[in-house]
PDB file of C-alpha atoms in Angstrom:
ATOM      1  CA  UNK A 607      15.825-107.477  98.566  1.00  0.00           C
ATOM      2  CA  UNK A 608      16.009-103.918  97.220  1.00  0.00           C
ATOM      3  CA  UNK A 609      14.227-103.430  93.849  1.00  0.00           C
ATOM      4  CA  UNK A 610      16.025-101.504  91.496  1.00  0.00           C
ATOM      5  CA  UNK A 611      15.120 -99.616  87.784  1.00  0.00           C
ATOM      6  CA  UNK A 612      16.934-101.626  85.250  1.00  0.00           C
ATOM      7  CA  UNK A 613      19.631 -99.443  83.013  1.00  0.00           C
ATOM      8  CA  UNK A 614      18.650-101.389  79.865  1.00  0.00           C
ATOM      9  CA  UNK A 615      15.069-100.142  79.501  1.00  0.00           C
ATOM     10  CA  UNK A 616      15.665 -96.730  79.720  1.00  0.00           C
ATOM     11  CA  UNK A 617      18.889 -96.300  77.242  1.00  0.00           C
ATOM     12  CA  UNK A 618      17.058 -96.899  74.061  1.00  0.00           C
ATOM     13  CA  UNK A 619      14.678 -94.094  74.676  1.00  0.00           C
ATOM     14  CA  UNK A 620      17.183 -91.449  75.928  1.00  0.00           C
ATOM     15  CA  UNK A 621      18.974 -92.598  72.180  1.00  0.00           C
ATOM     16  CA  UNK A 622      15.864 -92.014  70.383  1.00  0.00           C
ATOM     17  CA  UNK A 623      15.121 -88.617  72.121  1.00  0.00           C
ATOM     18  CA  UNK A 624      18.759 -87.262  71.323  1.00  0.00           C
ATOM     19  CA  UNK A 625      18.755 -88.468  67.852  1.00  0.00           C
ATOM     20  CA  UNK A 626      15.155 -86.701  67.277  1.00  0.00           C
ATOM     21  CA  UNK A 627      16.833 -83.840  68.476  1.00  0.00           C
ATOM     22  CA  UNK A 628      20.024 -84.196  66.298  1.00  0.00           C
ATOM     23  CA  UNK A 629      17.708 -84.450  63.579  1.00  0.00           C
ATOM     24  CA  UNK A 630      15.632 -81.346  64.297  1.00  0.00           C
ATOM     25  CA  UNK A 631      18.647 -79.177  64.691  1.00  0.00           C
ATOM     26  CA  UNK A 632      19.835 -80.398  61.503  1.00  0.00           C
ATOM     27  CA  UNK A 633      16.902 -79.465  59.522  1.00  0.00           C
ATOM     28  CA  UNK A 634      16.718 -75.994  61.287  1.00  0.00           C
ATOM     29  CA  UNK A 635      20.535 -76.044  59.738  1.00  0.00           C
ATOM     30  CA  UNK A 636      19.258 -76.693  56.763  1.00  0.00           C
ATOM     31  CA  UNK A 637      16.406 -74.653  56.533  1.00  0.00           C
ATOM     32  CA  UNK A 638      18.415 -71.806  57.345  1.00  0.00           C
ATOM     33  CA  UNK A 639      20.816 -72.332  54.919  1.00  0.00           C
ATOM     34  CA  UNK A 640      18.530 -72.490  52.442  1.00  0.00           C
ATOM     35  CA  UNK A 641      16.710 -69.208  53.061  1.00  0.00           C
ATOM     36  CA  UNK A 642      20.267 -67.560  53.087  1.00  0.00           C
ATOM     37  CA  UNK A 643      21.437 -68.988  50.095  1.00  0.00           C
ATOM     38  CA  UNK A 644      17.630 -67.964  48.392  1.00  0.00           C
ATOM     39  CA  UNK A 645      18.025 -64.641  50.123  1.00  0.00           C
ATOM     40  CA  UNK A 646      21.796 -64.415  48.103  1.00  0.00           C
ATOM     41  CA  UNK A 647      21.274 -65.419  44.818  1.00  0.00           C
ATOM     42  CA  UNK A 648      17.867 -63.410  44.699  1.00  0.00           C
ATOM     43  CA  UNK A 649      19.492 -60.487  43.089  1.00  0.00           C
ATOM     44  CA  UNK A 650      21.030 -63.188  40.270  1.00  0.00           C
ATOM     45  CA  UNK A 651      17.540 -64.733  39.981  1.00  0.00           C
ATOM     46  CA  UNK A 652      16.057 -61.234  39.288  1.00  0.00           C
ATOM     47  CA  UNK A 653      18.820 -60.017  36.962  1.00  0.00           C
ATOM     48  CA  UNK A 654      18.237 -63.536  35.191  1.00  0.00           C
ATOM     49  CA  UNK A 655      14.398 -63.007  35.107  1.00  0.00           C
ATOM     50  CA  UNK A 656      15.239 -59.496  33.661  1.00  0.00           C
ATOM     51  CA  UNK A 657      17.412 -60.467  30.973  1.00  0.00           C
ATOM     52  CA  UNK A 658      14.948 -63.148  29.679  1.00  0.00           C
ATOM     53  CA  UNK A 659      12.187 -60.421  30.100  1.00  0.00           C
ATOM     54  CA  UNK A 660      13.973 -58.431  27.864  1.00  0.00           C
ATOM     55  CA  UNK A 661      15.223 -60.609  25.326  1.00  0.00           C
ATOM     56  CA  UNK A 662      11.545 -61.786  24.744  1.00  0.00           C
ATOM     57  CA  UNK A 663       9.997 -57.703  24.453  1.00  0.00           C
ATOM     58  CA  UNK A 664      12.985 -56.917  22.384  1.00  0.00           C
ATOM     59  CA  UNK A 665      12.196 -59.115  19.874  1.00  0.00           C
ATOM     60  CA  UNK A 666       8.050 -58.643  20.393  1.00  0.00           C
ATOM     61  CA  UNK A 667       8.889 -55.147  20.155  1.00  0.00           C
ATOM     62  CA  UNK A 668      11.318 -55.446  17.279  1.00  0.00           C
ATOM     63  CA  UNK A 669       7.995 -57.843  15.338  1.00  0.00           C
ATOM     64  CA  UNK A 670       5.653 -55.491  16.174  1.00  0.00           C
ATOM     65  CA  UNK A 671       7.680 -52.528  14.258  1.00  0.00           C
ATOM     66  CA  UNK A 672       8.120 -55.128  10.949  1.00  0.00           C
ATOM     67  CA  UNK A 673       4.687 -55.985  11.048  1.00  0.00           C
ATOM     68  CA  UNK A 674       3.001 -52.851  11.649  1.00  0.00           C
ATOM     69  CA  UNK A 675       5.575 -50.897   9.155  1.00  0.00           C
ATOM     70  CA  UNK A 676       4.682 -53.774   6.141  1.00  0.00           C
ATOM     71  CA  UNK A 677       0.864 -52.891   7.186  1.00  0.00           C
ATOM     72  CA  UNK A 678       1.649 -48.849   6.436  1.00  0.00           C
ATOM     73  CA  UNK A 679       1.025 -48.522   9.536  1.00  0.00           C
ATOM     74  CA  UNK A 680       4.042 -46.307  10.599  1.00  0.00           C
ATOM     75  CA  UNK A 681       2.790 -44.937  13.538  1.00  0.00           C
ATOM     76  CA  UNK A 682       2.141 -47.677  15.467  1.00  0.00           C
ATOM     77  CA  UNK A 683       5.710 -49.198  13.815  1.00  0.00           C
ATOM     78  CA  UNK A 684       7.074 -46.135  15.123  1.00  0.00           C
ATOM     79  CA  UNK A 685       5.354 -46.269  18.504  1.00  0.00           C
ATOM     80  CA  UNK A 686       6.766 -49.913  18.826  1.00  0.00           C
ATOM     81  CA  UNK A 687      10.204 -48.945  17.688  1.00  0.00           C
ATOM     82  CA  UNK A 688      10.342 -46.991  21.039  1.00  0.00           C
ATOM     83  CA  UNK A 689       9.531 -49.753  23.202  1.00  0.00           C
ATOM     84  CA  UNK A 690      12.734 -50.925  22.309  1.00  0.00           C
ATOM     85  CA  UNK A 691      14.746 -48.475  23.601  1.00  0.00           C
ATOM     86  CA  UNK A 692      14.632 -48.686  27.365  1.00  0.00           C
ATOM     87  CA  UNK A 693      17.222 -51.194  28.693  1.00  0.00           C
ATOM     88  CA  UNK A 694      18.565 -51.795  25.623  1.00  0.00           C
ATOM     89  CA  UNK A 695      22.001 -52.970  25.856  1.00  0.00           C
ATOM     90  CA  UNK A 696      22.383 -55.273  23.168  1.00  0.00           C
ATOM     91  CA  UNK A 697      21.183 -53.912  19.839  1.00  0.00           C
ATOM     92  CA  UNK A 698      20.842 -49.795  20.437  1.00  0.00           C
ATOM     93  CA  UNK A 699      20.967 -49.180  17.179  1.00  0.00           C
ATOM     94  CA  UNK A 700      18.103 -50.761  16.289  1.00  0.00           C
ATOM     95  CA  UNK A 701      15.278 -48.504  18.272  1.00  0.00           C
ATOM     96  CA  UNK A 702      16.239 -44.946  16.793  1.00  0.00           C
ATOM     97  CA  UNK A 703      16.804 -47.032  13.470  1.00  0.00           C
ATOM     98  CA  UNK A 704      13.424 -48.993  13.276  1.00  0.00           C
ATOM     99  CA  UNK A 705      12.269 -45.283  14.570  1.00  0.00           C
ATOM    100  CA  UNK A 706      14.050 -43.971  11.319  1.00  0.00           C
ATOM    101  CA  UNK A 707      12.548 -45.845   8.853  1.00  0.00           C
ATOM    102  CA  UNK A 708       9.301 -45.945  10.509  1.00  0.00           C
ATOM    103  CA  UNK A 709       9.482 -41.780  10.264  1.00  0.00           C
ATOM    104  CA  UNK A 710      10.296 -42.343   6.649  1.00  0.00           C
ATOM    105  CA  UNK A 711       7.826 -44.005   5.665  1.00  0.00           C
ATOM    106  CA  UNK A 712       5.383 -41.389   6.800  1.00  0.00           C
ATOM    107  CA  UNK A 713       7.286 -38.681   4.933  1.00  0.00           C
ATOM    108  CA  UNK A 714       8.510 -37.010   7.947  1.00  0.00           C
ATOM    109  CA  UNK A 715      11.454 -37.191   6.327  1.00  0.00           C
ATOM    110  CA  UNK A 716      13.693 -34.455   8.770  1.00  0.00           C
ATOM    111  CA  UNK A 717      12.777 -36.771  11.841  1.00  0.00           C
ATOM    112  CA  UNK A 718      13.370 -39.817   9.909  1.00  0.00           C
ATOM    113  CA  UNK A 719      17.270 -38.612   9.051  1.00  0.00           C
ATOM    114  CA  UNK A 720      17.436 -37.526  13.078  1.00  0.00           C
ATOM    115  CA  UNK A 721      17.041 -40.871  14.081  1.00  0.00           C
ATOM    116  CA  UNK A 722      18.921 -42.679  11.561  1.00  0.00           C
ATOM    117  CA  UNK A 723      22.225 -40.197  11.889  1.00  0.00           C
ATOM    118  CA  UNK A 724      21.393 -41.469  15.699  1.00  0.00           C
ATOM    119  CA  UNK A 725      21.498 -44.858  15.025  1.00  0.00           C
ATOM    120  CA  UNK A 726      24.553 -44.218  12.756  1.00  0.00           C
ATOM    121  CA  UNK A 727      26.239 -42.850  15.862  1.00  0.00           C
ATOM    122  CA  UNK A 728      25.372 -46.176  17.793  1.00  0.00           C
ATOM    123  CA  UNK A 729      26.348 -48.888  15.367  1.00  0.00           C
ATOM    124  CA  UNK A 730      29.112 -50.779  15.094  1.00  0.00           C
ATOM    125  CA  UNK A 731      30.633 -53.561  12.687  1.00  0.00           C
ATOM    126  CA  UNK A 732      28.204 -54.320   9.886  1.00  0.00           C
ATOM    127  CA  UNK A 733      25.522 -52.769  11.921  1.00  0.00           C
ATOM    128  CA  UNK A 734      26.413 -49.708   9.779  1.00  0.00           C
ATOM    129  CA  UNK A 735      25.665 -51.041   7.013  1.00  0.00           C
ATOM    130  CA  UNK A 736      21.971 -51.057   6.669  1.00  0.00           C
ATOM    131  CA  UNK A 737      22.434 -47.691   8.326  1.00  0.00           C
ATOM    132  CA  UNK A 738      23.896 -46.241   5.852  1.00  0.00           C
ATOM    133  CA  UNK A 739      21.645 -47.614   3.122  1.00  0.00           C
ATOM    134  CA  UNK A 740      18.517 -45.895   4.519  1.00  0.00           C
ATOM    135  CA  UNK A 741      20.134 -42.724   5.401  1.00  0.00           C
ATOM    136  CA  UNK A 742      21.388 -42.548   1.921  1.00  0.00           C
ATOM    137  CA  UNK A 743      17.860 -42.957   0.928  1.00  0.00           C
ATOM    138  CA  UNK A 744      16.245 -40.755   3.246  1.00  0.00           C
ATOM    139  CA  UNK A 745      18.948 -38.013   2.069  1.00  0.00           C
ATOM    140  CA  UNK A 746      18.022 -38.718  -1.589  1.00  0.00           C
ATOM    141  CA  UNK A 747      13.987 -38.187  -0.921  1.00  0.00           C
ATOM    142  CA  UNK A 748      15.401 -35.314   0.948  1.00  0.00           C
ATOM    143  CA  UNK A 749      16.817 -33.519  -2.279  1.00  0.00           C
ATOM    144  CA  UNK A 750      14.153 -34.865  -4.476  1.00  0.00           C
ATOM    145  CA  UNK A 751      12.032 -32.833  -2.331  1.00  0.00           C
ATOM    146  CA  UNK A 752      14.053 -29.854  -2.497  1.00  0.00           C
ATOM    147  CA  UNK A 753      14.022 -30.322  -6.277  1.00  0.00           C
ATOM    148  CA  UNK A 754      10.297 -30.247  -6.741  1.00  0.00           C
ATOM    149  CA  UNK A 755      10.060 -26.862  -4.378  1.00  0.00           C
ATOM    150  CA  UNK A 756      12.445 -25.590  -7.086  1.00  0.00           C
ATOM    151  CA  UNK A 757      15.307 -25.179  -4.878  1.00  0.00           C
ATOM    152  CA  UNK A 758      18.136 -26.965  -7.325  1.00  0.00           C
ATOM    153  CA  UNK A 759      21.049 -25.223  -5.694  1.00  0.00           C
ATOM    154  CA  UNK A 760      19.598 -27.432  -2.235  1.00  0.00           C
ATOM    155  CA  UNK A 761      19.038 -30.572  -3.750  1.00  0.00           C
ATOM    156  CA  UNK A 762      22.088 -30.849  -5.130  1.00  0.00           C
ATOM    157  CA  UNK A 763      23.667 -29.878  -1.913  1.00  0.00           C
ATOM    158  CA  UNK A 764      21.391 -33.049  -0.418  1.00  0.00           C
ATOM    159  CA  UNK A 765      22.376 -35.574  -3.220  1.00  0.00           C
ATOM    160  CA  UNK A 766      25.931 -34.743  -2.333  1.00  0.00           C
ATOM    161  CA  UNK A 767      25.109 -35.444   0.820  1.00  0.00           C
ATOM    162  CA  UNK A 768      23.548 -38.577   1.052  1.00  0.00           C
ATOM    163  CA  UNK A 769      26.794 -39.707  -2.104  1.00  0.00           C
ATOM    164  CA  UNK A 770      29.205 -39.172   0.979  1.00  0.00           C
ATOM    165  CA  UNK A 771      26.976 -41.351   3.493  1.00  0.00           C
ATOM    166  CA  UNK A 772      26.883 -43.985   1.318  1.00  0.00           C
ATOM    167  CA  UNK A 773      30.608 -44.199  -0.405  1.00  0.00           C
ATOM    168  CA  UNK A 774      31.828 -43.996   2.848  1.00  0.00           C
ATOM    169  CA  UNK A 775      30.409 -47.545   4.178  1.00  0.00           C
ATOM    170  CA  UNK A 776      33.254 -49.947   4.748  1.00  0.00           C
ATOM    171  CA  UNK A 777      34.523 -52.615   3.156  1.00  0.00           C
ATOM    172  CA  UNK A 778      32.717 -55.324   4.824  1.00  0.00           C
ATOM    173  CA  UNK A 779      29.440 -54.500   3.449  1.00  0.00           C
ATOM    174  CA  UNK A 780      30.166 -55.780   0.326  1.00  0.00           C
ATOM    175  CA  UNK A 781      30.377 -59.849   2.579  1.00  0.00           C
ATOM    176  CA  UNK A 782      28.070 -62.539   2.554  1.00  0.00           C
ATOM    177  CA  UNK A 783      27.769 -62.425   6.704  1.00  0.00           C
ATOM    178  CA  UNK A 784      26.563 -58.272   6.078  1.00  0.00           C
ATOM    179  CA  UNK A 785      23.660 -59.664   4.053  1.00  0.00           C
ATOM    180  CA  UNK A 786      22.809 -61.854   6.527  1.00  0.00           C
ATOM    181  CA  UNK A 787      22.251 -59.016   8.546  1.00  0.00           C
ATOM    182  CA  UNK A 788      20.729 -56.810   6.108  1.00  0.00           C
ATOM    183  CA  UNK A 789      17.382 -55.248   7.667  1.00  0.00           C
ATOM    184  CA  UNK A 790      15.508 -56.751   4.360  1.00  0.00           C
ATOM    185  CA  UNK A 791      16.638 -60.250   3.376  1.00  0.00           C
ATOM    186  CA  UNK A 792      15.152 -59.666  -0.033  1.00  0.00           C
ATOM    187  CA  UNK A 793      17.566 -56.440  -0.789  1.00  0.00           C
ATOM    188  CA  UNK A 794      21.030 -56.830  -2.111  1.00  0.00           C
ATOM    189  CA  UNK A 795      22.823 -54.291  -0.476  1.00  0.00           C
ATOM    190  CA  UNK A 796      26.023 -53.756  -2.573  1.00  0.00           C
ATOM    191  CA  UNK A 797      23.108 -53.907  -5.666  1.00  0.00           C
ATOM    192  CA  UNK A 798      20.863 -51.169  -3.579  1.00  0.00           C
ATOM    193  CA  UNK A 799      24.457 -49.149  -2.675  1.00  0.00           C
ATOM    194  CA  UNK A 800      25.716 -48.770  -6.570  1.00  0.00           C
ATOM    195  CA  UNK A 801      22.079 -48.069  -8.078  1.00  0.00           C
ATOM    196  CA  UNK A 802      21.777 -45.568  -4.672  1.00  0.00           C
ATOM    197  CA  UNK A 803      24.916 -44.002  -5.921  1.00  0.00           C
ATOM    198  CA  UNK A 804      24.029 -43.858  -9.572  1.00  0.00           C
ATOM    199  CA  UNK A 805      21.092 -41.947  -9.274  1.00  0.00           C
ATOM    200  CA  UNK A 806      22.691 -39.622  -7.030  1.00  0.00           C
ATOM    201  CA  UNK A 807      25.561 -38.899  -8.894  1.00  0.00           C
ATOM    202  CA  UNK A 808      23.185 -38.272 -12.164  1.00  0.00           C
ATOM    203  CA  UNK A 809      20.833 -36.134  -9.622  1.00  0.00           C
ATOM    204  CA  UNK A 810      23.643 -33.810  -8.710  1.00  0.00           C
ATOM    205  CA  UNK A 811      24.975 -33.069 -12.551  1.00  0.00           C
ATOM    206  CA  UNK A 812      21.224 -32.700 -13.544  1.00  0.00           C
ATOM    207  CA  UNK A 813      20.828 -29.987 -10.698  1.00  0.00           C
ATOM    208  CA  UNK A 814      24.299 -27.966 -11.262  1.00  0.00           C
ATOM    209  CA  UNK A 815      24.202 -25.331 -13.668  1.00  0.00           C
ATOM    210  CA  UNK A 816      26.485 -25.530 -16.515  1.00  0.00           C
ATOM    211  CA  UNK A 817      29.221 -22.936 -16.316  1.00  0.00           C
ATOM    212  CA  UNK A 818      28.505 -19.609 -18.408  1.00  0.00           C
ATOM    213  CA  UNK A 819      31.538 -19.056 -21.468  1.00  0.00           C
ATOM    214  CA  UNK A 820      32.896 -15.752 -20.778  1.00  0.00           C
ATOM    215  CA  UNK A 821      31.943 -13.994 -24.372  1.00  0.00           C
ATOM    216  CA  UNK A 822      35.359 -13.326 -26.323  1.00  0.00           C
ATOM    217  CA  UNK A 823      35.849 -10.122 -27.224  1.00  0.00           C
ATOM    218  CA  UNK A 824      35.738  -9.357 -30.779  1.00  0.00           C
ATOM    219  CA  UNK A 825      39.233  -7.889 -31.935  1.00  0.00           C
ATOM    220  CA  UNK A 826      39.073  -5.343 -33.790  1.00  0.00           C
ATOM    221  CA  UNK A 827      40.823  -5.963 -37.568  1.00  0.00           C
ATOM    222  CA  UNK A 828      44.277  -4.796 -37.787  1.00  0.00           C
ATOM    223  CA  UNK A 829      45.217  -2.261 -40.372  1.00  0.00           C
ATOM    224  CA  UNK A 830      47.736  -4.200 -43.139  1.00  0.00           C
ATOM    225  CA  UNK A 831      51.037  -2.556 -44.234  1.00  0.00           C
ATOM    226  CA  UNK A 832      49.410  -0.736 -47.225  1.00  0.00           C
ATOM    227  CA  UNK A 833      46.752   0.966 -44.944  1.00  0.00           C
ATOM    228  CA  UNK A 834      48.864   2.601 -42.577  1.00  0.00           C
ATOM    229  CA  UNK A 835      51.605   4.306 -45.247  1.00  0.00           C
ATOM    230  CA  UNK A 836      48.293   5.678 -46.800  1.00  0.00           C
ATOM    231  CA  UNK A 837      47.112   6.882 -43.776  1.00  0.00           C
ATOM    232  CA  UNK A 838      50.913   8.295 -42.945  1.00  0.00           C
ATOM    233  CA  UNK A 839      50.800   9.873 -46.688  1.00  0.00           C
ATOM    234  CA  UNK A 840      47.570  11.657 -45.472  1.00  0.00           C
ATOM    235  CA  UNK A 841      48.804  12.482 -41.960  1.00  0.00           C
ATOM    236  CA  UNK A 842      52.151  14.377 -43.882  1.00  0.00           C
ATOM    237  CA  UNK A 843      49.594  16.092 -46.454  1.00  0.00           C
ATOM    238  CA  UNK A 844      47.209  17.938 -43.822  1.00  0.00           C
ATOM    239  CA  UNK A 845      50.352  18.790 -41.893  1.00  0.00           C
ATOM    240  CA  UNK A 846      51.763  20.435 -45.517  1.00  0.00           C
ATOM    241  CA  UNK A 847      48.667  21.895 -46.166  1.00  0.00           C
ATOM    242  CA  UNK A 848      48.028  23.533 -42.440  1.00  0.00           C
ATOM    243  CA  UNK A 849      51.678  25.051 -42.659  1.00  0.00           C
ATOM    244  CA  UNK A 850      50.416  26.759 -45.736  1.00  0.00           C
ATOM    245  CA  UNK A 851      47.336  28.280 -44.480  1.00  0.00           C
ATOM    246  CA  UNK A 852      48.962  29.474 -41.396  1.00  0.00           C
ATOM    247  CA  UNK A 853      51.565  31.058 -43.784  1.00  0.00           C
ATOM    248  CA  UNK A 854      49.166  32.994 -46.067  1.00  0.00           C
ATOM    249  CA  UNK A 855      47.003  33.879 -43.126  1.00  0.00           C
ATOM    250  CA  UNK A 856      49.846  35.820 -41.133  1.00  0.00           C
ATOM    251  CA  UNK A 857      49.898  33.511 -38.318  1.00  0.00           C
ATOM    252  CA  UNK A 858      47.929  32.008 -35.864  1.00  0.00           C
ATOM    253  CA  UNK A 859      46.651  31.794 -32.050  1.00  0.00           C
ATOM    254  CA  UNK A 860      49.434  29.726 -31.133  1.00  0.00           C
ATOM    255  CA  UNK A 861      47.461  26.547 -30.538  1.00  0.00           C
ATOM    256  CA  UNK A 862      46.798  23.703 -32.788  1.00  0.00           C
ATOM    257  CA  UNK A 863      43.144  22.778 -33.879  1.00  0.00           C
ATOM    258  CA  UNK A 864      42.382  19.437 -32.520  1.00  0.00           C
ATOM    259  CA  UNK A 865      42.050  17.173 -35.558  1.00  0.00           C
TER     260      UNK A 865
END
């Protein structure tokens, strides 16, 4: 009798080395989707990372300016105020503005209106608003500078100036939701925007010179009625008594002495 290798006892293993294999293959699969779907959203991931990143130093930049500008220290509020300006697409007005006031404070004050006409140029909505204000100020110190060099013709020129920035600020400042958004919580902008405009206004009349009155010319007194027949009575009398002293001298040159 021929022996022969049973079927049954080598089935199982060829199943078990074909599913190990199945298996494998599927995690290669899977591995290799995975590193292509890492390698695609990578870009996402880094944009994502970005954004956060710049979120977080926008507002560390944006504390750094407060803080260091409350400490009078404007450089360094000024110096922070920059770091705010790269990659800023969400605020831009805020850099050249924090830059503005920062400038301001340390009396440079031709810089200081630079950046804030800047920011001006960048805001929109009620962003403006708190714009405006400090310009407006900035202007004013401006012309009060002027005004102690003893230029009055140029600080009134400045106060007019800084009266247009701020009476041209819309509507909407004058809401609860642009005080919200004031730069200082403990100003009242529509309060700081009619006492800015007071002062200016009184600034500018107190610095243009009062217009000269032309002197009138004295007339001179008209003659009355009685006057001129006297002076007619005389005028006939000398004209009588030349006649006559032509007449006893003979005649004369031909030409009338001038009275």
């Amino acid at each position: 009798m021929t022996e022969t290798t049973a079927p049954e006892a080598t089935a199982p293993e060829d199943l078990r080395a074909r599913a190990a294999s199945a298996l494998l293959a599927s995690n290669r699969r899977r591995r290799r989707i995975r590193r292509w779907i890492a390698i695609g959203t990578l870009p996402l991931t880094l944009a994502a990372l970005l954004f956060v990143g710049k979120v977080l130093s926008m507002y560390a930049f944006a504390h750094q300016s407060i803080t260091a500008y409350v400490a009078d220290d404007f450089a360094g509020s000024e110096s922070a105020a920059h770091g705010q300006e790269f990659l800023n697409w969400f605020e831009p007005y805020k850099a050249p503005f924090n830059a503005g006031t920062a400038l301001a404070g340390a009396e440079e004050l031709s810089a200081s209106r630079a950046k804030l006409e800047e920011s001006l140029d960048l805001a929109t909505g009620l962003e403006v608003c708190s714009v405006r204000i400090n310009l407006g100020l900035v202007i004013e110190r401006m012309g009060d500078a002027a005004r102690a060099d003893g230029d009055g013709t140029g600080a009134a020129a400045l106060y007019g100036e800084a009266l247009t920035v701020t009476s041209e600020m819309p509507p909407e400042c004058d809401s609860d939701e642009a005080e919200e958004q004031s730069s200082d919580p403990d100003r009242d902008m529509q309060q700081s925007k009619e006492d800015l405009e007071g002062r200016l206004k009184q600034k500018q009349q107190q610095q243009t010179p009062p217009e000269e009155e032309q002197p009138q010319e004295e007339s001179e007194p008209q003659p009355s009625e009685d006057k001129l027949d006297e002076l007619k009575d005389k005028l006939e009398q000398g004209t009588q008594e030349r006649d006559q002293q032509q007449g006893e001298d003979g005649g004369g040159s031909g030409t009338d002495k001038p009275w």
